[in-house]
Amino acid sequence: MSELNVESRELEGVVLLYPKGFVNAHTVRLFEGEIQKALDRSQYQIVVNCAGLTYIASAGLGALMGVIEEVRHNGGDIRLADLNETVRNIFEILGFNHLYRIFPSEVEAILSFRGEGEGGGPGA
Amino acid sequence: MTARRARPAVVLKVPSRTEFLAVVRDVTRAMAEVAGFNRGAAEEIALAVDEAATNVIEHAYRRAADRTVELRYEDRGEDLKVDVVDNGATVDPKAMPQVDLARYATERRKGGLGVHLMGKIMDSVTFHRTARRNVCCLVRHKPEGAAGGDGAEGADETR
């Protein structure tokens, strides 16, 4: 059973993360590690494409919350795209939909960073 | 209203290892669907029970991998009750700080969301200790019309 793998790539200065599987207490370190790699490179514009994310427990939500202050303090953000119904519902139960910008598609999430600093600046 | 039929309890015991949380989730979701909850509600209940089992592994057992987490599912007709039982250290959930999402990020916290989530999803979350065992009791009522798995449409309510 594939529990979680996280691929990443960069587009127009935005780091794109693709978690595939589920994030809970068992897999959260991998998820955290991939976010941390971006921060270690001083890349603070991050889109988590949730198309392959089947489920996220509080450990995963905590991982997002644990770094968001640092990310925003550095002028960036973590934005989410393409959530399935289960994941979206979990976000809404906790009110995370008020704390994070959620987009229907990855493209919209990437474009939302345009004009917000070094990653995908004006005219990019 | 027709009487809702209670069913015998089902007991699941899993090792206190996080790789078994996926099993807990799958079984819980199936039990909730058998009890008459629709898929969305069953997913929520599975998440709440996953969180309770995670708390046992991380706090009561402090990640010791050689212990057992017991889950007892009871369809009581009007509701589904899930007891999550351990014989580890007693953890007082009231001692955990309340989650204020507006302040949570600035406090750079990571924990505490699980209990908060359980409370949002379930109608009742209680903790007690009996015979040297800790019991976290989770209850979710079935909405009107849920037939307790007797063949009618599932409970169409998510939080």
CSV table of N, CA and C in Angstrom, one decimal, chain A residues 2-123:
chain,number,residue,atom,x,y,z
A,2,SER,N,0.6,2.1,-0.9
A,2,SER,CA,1.4,3.4,-0.9
A,2,SER,C,0.8,4.3,0.1
A,3,GLU,N,1.6,4.7,1.1
A,3,GLU,CA,1.1,5.5,2.2
A,3,GLU,C,1.2,7.0,1.8
A,4,LEU,N,2.4,7.4,1.4
A,4,LEU,CA,2.6,8.8,1.0
A,4,LEU,C,3.9,8.9,0.3
A,5,ASN,N,3.8,9.6,-0.9
A,5,ASN,CA,5.0,10.1,-1.4
A,5,ASN,C,4.8,11.6,-1.9
A,6,VAL,N,5.8,12.4,-1.9
A,6,VAL,CA,5.6,13.8,-2.2
A,6,VAL,C,6.6,14.2,-3.2
A,7,GLU,N,6.1,14.5,-4.4
A,7,GLU,CA,7.0,15.0,-5.5
A,7,GLU,C,7.0,16.5,-5.4
A,8,SER,N,8.0,17.1,-5.9
A,8,SER,CA,8.0,18.6,-5.9
A,8,SER,C,8.7,19.1,-7.2
A,9,ARG,N,8.3,20.2,-7.6
A,9,ARG,CA,8.9,20.9,-8.7
A,9,ARG,C,8.8,22.4,-8.5
A,10,GLU,N,9.4,23.1,-9.4
A,10,GLU,CA,9.4,24.6,-9.2
A,10,GLU,C,8.9,25.2,-10.5
A,11,LEU,N,8.0,26.2,-10.5
A,11,LEU,CA,7.5,26.8,-11.6
A,11,LEU,C,7.4,28.3,-11.3
A,12,GLU,N,8.0,29.1,-12.1
A,12,GLU,CA,8.0,30.6,-11.9
A,12,GLU,C,8.3,31.0,-10.5
A,13,GLY,N,9.2,30.3,-9.9
A,13,GLY,CA,9.6,30.7,-8.5
A,13,GLY,C,8.7,30.1,-7.4
A,14,VAL,N,7.7,29.4,-7.8
A,14,VAL,CA,6.7,28.8,-6.9
A,14,VAL,C,7.1,27.3,-6.7
A,15,VAL,N,7.2,26.9,-5.5
A,15,VAL,CA,7.4,25.5,-5.2
A,15,VAL,C,6.1,24.8,-5.2
A,16,LEU,N,6.0,23.7,-6.0
A,16,LEU,CA,4.8,22.9,-6.1
A,16,LEU,C,5.0,21.6,-5.4
A,17,LEU,N,4.2,21.2,-4.5
A,17,LEU,CA,4.3,20.0,-3.8
A,17,LEU,C,3.1,19.1,-4.2
A,18,TYR,N,3.4,17.8,-4.4
A,18,TYR,CA,2.3,16.9,-4.8
A,18,TYR,C,2.3,15.7,-3.9
A,19,PRO,N,1.6,15.9,-2.7
A,19,PRO,CA,1.5,14.7,-1.9
A,19,PRO,C,0.5,13.7,-2.5
A,20,LYS,N,1.0,12.4,-2.5
A,20,LYS,CA,0.1,11.4,-3.0
A,20,LYS,C,-0.1,10.3,-2.0
A,21,GLY,N,-1.3,10.1,-1.5
A,21,GLY,CA,-1.5,9.2,-0.4
A,21,GLY,C,-2.2,10.0,0.7
A,22,PHE,N,-1.9,9.6,2.0
A,22,PHE,CA,-2.5,10.3,3.1
A,22,PHE,C,-1.4,10.8,4.0
A,23,VAL,N,-1.8,11.9,4.8
A,23,VAL,CA,-0.9,12.5,5.8
A,23,VAL,C,-1.6,12.3,7.1
A,24,ASN,N,-0.9,11.5,7.9
A,24,ASN,CA,-1.4,11.3,9.3
A,24,ASN,C,-0.1,11.2,10.2
A,25,ALA,N,-0.3,10.8,11.4
A,25,ALA,CA,0.9,10.7,12.3
A,25,ALA,C,2.0,9.8,11.8
A,26,HIS,N,1.6,8.9,11.0
A,26,HIS,CA,2.6,7.9,10.4
A,26,HIS,C,3.5,8.5,9.3
A,27,THR,N,2.9,9.4,8.5
A,27,THR,CA,3.5,9.9,7.3
A,27,THR,C,3.9,11.4,7.4
A,28,VAL,N,3.6,12.0,8.5
A,28,VAL,CA,3.7,13.5,8.5
A,28,VAL,C,5.1,14.0,8.4
A,29,ARG,N,6.1,13.2,8.9
A,29,ARG,CA,7.5,13.6,8.8
A,29,ARG,C,7.9,13.8,7.4
A,30,LEU,N,7.5,12.9,6.5
A,30,LEU,CA,7.8,13.1,5.1
A,30,LEU,C,7.3,14.4,4.5
A,31,PHE,N,6.0,14.6,4.9
A,31,PHE,CA,5.3,15.8,4.4
A,31,PHE,C,6.0,17.1,4.9
A,32,GLU,N,6.3,17.1,6.2
A,32,GLU,CA,7.0,18.2,6.8
A,32,GLU,C,8.4,18.4,6.2
A,33,GLY,N,9.0,17.3,5.9
A,33,GLY,CA,10.4,17.4,5.4
A,33,GLY,C,10.4,18.1,4.0
A,34,GLU,N,9.4,17.8,3.2
A,34,GLU,CA,9.3,18.4,1.9
A,34,GLU,C,9.1,19.9,1.9
A,35,ILE,N,8.2,20.3,2.9
A,35,ILE,CA,8.0,21.7,3.1
A,35,ILE,C,9.3,22.4,3.6
A,36,GLN,N,9.9,21.7,4.5
A,36,GLN,CA,11.1,22.3,5.1
A,36,GLN,C,12.2,22.5,4.1
A,37,LYS,N,12.3,21.5,3.1
A,37,LYS,CA,13.3,21.7,2.0
A,37,LYS,C,13.2,23.0,1.3
A,38,ALA,N,11.9,23.4,1.0
A,38,ALA,CA,11.6,24.6,0.3
A,38,ALA,C,12.1,25.8,1.2
A,39,LEU,N,11.8,25.7,2.5
A,39,LEU,CA,12.1,26.8,3.4
A,39,LEU,C,13.7,26.9,3.5
A,40,ASP,N,14.3,25.8,3.5
A,40,ASP,CA,15.8,25.8,3.6
A,40,ASP,C,16.4,26.5,2.4
A,41,ARG,N,15.7,26.5,1.3
A,41,ARG,CA,16.2,27.1,0.1
A,41,ARG,C,15.6,28.6,0.0
A,42,SER,N,15.0,29.0,1.1
A,42,SER,CA,14.4,30.4,1.2
A,42,SER,C,13.4,30.6,0.1
A,43,GLN,N,12.7,29.5,-0.2
A,43,GLN,CA,11.5,29.6,-1.1
A,43,GLN,C,10.2,29.5,-0.3
A,44,TYR,N,9.6,30.6,-0.3
A,44,TYR,CA,8.4,30.8,0.6
A,44,TYR,C,7.1,30.9,-0.2
A,45,GLN,N,7.1,30.7,-1.5
A,45,GLN,CA,5.9,30.7,-2.2
A,45,GLN,C,5.6,29.2,-2.6
A,46,ILE,N,4.6,28.6,-1.9
A,46,ILE,CA,4.4,27.2,-2.0
A,46,ILE,C,3.0,26.9,-2.3
A,47,VAL,N,2.8,26.0,-3.3
A,47,VAL,CA,1.5,25.5,-3.6
A,47,VAL,C,1.4,24.0,-3.3
A,48,VAL,N,0.5,23.6,-2.5
A,48,VAL,CA,0.3,22.2,-2.3
A,48,VAL,C,-0.8,21.7,-3.1
A,49,ASN,N,-0.5,20.9,-4.2
A,49,ASN,CA,-1.5,20.4,-5.1
A,49,ASN,C,-2.0,19.1,-4.4
A,50,CYS,N,-3.3,19.2,-4.0
A,50,CYS,CA,-3.9,18.1,-3.2
A,50,CYS,C,-4.6,17.1,-4.0
A,51,ALA,N,-4.4,17.1,-5.3
A,51,ALA,CA,-5.2,16.2,-6.2
A,51,ALA,C,-5.0,14.7,-5.8
A,52,GLY,N,-3.8,14.4,-5.3
A,52,GLY,CA,-3.5,13.0,-4.9
A,52,GLY,C,-3.6,12.7,-3.4
A,53,LEU,N,-4.0,13.8,-2.7
A,53,LEU,CA,-4.1,13.6,-1.2
A,53,LEU,C,-5.5,13.0,-0.9
A,54,THR,N,-5.5,11.8,-0.4
A,54,THR,CA,-6.8,11.2,-0.1
A,54,THR,C,-7.3,11.6,1.3
A,55,TYR,N,-6.4,12.0,2.2
A,55,TYR,CA,-6.9,12.2,3.6
A,55,TYR,C,-5.8,13.0,4.3
A,56,ILE,N,-6.2,13.8,5.2
A,56,ILE,CA,-5.2,14.5,6.1
A,56,ILE,C,-5.7,14.6,7.5
A,57,ALA,N,-4.9,14.2,8.4
A,57,ALA,CA,-5.3,14.2,9.8
A,57,ALA,C,-4.7,15.4,10.5
A,58,SER,N,-4.9,15.6,11.8
A,58,SER,CA,-4.4,16.8,12.4
A,58,SER,C,-2.9,16.9,12.4
A,59,ALA,N,-2.2,15.8,12.3
A,59,ALA,CA,-0.8,15.9,12.2
A,59,ALA,C,-0.3,16.7,11.0
A,60,GLY,N,-1.0,16.5,9.9
A,60,GLY,CA,-0.7,17.2,8.7
A,60,GLY,C,-1.1,18.6,8.7
A,61,LEU,N,-2.3,18.9,9.3
A,61,LEU,CA,-2.7,20.3,9.5
A,61,LEU,C,-1.8,21.0,10.4
A,62,GLY,N,-1.3,20.3,11.4
A,62,GLY,CA,-0.3,20.9,12.3
A,62,GLY,C,1.0,21.2,11.6
A,63,ALA,N,1.4,20.4,10.7
A,63,ALA,CA,2.6,20.6,9.9
A,63,ALA,C,2.5,21.9,9.1
A,64,LEU,N,1.3,22.1,8.6
A,64,LEU,CA,1.1,23.4,7.8
A,64,LEU,C,1.1,24.6,8.8
A,65,MET,N,0.4,24.4,9.9
A,65,MET,CA,0.3,25.5,10.9
A,65,MET,C,1.7,25.8,11.5
A,66,GLY,N,2.5,24.8,11.6
A,66,GLY,CA,3.8,25.0,12.3
A,66,GLY,C,4.8,25.9,11.5
A,67,VAL,N,4.6,26.0,10.2
A,67,VAL,CA,5.5,26.8,9.4
A,67,VAL,C,4.9,28.0,8.8
A,68,ILE,N,3.6,28.2,8.9
A,68,ILE,CA,2.9,29.3,8.1
A,68,ILE,C,3.4,30.6,8.6
A,69,GLU,N,3.7,30.8,9.9
A,69,GLU,CA,4.1,32.0,10.4
A,69,GLU,C,5.5,32.4,9.8
A,70,GLU,N,6.4,31.5,9.7
A,70,GLU,CA,7.7,31.7,9.1
A,70,GLU,C,7.5,32.1,7.6
A,71,VAL,N,6.7,31.3,7.0
A,71,VAL,CA,6.5,31.5,5.5
A,71,VAL,C,5.9,32.9,5.3
A,72,ARG,N,4.9,33.3,6.0
A,72,ARG,CA,4.3,34.6,5.8
A,72,ARG,C,5.2,35.8,6.2
A,73,HIS,N,5.9,35.5,7.3
A,73,HIS,CA,6.9,36.5,7.8
A,73,HIS,C,7.9,36.9,6.7
A,74,ASN,N,8.2,35.9,5.8
A,74,ASN,CA,9.1,36.1,4.8
A,74,ASN,C,8.5,36.5,3.4
A,75,GLY,N,7.3,36.9,3.5
A,75,GLY,CA,6.6,37.4,2.3
A,75,GLY,C,5.9,36.4,1.5
A,76,GLY,N,5.9,35.1,1.9
A,76,GLY,CA,5.3,34.1,1.1
A,76,GLY,C,4.0,33.6,1.6
A,77,ASP,N,3.6,32.4,1.1
A,77,ASP,CA,2.4,31.8,1.6
A,77,ASP,C,2.4,30.3,1.2
A,78,ILE,N,1.6,29.6,1.9
A,78,ILE,CA,1.3,28.2,1.5
A,78,ILE,C,-0.2,28.2,1.0
A,79,ARG,N,-0.4,27.9,-0.3
A,79,ARG,CA,-1.7,27.9,-0.9
A,79,ARG,C,-2.0,26.5,-1.3
A,80,LEU,N,-3.3,26.2,-1.3
A,80,LEU,CA,-3.7,24.8,-1.6
A,80,LEU,C,-4.6,24.7,-2.8
A,81,ALA,N,-4.5,23.7,-3.6
A,81,ALA,CA,-5.2,23.5,-4.8
A,81,ALA,C,-5.8,22.1,-4.9
A,82,ASP,N,-6.9,22.1,-5.6
A,82,ASP,CA,-7.5,20.8,-6.0
A,82,ASP,C,-7.8,19.8,-4.9
A,83,LEU,N,-8.5,20.3,-3.9
A,83,LEU,CA,-8.8,19.4,-2.7
A,83,LEU,C,-10.0,18.5,-3.1
A,84,ASN,N,-9.9,17.3,-2.7
A,84,ASN,CA,-11.1,16.4,-2.8
A,84,ASN,C,-12.1,16.7,-1.7
A,85,GLU,N,-13.2,16.1,-1.8
A,85,GLU,CA,-14.3,16.5,-0.9
A,85,GLU,C,-13.9,16.2,0.6
A,86,THR,N,-13.3,15.0,0.8
A,86,THR,CA,-12.9,14.6,2.1
A,86,THR,C,-12.0,15.6,2.8
A,87,VAL,N,-10.9,16.0,2.0
A,87,VAL,CA,-9.9,16.9,2.5
A,87,VAL,C,-10.5,18.3,2.7
A,88,ARG,N,-11.3,18.7,1.8
A,88,ARG,CA,-11.9,20.1,1.9
A,88,ARG,C,-12.8,20.1,3.2
A,89,ASN,N,-13.5,19.0,3.4
A,89,ASN,CA,-14.4,19.0,4.6
A,89,ASN,C,-13.6,19.1,5.9
A,90,ILE,N,-12.5,18.4,5.9
A,90,ILE,CA,-11.6,18.5,7.1
A,90,ILE,C,-11.1,19.9,7.3
A,91,PHE,N,-10.7,20.5,6.3
A,91,PHE,CA,-10.3,21.9,6.4
A,91,PHE,C,-11.4,22.8,6.9
A,92,GLU,N,-12.6,22.6,6.4
A,92,GLU,CA,-13.7,23.4,6.8
A,92,GLU,C,-14.2,23.2,8.2
A,93,ILE,N,-14.1,21.9,8.7
A,93,ILE,CA,-14.5,21.6,10.1
A,93,ILE,C,-13.6,22.4,11.0
A,94,LEU,N,-12.3,22.5,10.7
A,94,LEU,CA,-11.4,23.2,11.6
A,94,LEU,C,-11.3,24.7,11.3
A,95,GLY,N,-11.9,25.2,10.3
A,95,GLY,CA,-11.8,26.6,9.9
A,95,GLY,C,-10.6,27.0,9.2
A,96,PHE,N,-9.9,25.9,8.7
A,96,PHE,CA,-8.6,26.2,8.0
A,96,PHE,C,-8.9,26.9,6.6
A,97,ASN,N,-10.1,26.8,6.1
A,97,ASN,CA,-10.4,27.5,4.9
A,97,ASN,C,-10.4,29.0,5.1
A,98,HIS,N,-10.4,29.5,6.3
A,98,HIS,CA,-10.3,30.9,6.6
A,98,HIS,C,-8.9,31.3,6.8
A,99,LEU,N,-8.0,30.4,7.0
A,99,LEU,CA,-6.6,30.7,7.3
A,99,LEU,C,-5.7,30.5,6.0
A,100,TYR,N,-6.2,29.6,5.1
A,100,TYR,CA,-5.4,29.3,3.9
A,100,TYR,C,-6.2,29.6,2.7
A,101,ARG,N,-5.6,30.1,1.7
A,101,ARG,CA,-6.3,30.3,0.4
A,101,ARG,C,-6.3,29.0,-0.4
A,102,ILE,N,-7.5,28.6,-0.8
A,102,ILE,CA,-7.7,27.4,-1.5
A,102,ILE,C,-8.2,27.7,-2.9
A,103,PHE,N,-7.6,27.0,-3.8
A,103,PHE,CA,-8.0,27.2,-5.2
A,103,PHE,C,-8.4,26.0,-5.9
A,104,PRO,N,-9.3,26.1,-6.9
A,104,PRO,CA,-9.8,24.9,-7.5
A,104,PRO,C,-8.7,24.2,-8.3
A,105,SER,N,-7.8,25.0,-8.8
A,105,SER,CA,-6.7,24.3,-9.7
A,105,SER,C,-5.4,24.8,-9.3
A,106,GLU,N,-4.4,24.1,-9.7
A,106,GLU,CA,-3.0,24.4,-9.4
A,106,GLU,C,-2.6,25.7,-10.2
A,107,VAL,N,-3.1,25.8,-11.4
A,107,VAL,CA,-2.8,27.0,-12.2
A,107,VAL,C,-3.2,28.3,-11.5
A,108,GLU,N,-4.5,28.3,-11.0
A,108,GLU,CA,-5.0,29.4,-10.3
A,108,GLU,C,-4.2,29.8,-9.0
A,109,ALA,N,-3.7,28.7,-8.4
A,109,ALA,CA,-2.9,28.9,-7.1
A,109,ALA,C,-1.6,29.6,-7.5
A,110,ILE,N,-1.0,29.1,-8.6
A,110,ILE,CA,0.3,29.6,-9.0
A,110,ILE,C,0.1,31.1,-9.4
A,111,LEU,N,-0.9,31.3,-10.2
A,111,LEU,CA,-1.1,32.7,-10.7
A,111,LEU,C,-1.4,33.7,-9.6
A,112,SER,N,-2.0,33.2,-8.5
A,112,SER,CA,-2.3,34.1,-7.4
A,112,SER,C,-1.0,34.7,-6.8
A,113,PHE,N,0.1,34.1,-7.0
A,113,PHE,CA,1.4,34.6,-6.5
A,113,PHE,C,1.9,35.8,-7.3
A,114,ARG,N,1.4,35.9,-8.5
A,114,ARG,CA,2.0,36.9,-9.4
A,114,ARG,C,1.9,38.3,-8.8
A,115,GLY,N,2.9,39.0,-8.9
A,115,GLY,CA,2.9,40.4,-8.3
A,115,GLY,C,3.1,40.4,-6.8
A,116,GLU,N,3.5,39.2,-6.2
A,116,GLU,CA,3.7,39.2,-4.8
A,116,GLU,C,5.1,38.9,-4.4
A,117,GLY,N,6.1,39.5,-5.1
A,117,GLY,CA,7.4,39.3,-4.7
A,117,GLY,C,8.2,38.6,-5.8
A,118,GLU,N,9.3,38.0,-5.3
A,118,GLU,CA,10.3,37.4,-6.3
A,118,GLU,C,9.8,36.3,-7.1
A,119,GLY,N,8.9,35.5,-6.5
A,119,GLY,CA,8.5,34.3,-7.3
A,119,GLY,C,7.3,34.7,-8.2
A,120,GLY,N,7.5,34.6,-9.5
A,120,GLY,CA,6.4,34.9,-10.4
A,120,GLY,C,6.0,36.4,-10.3
A,121,GLY,N,7.0,37.3,-10.3
A,121,GLY,CA,6.7,38.7,-10.2
A,121,GLY,C,5.9,39.2,-11.4
A,122,PRO,N,5.7,40.5,-11.4
A,122,PRO,CA,5.0,41.1,-12.5
A,122,PRO,C,5.5,40.8,-13.9
A,123,GLY,N,4.7,40.4,-14.8
A,123,GLY,CA,5.1,40.1,-16.1
A,123,GLY,C,5.7,38.7,-16.3
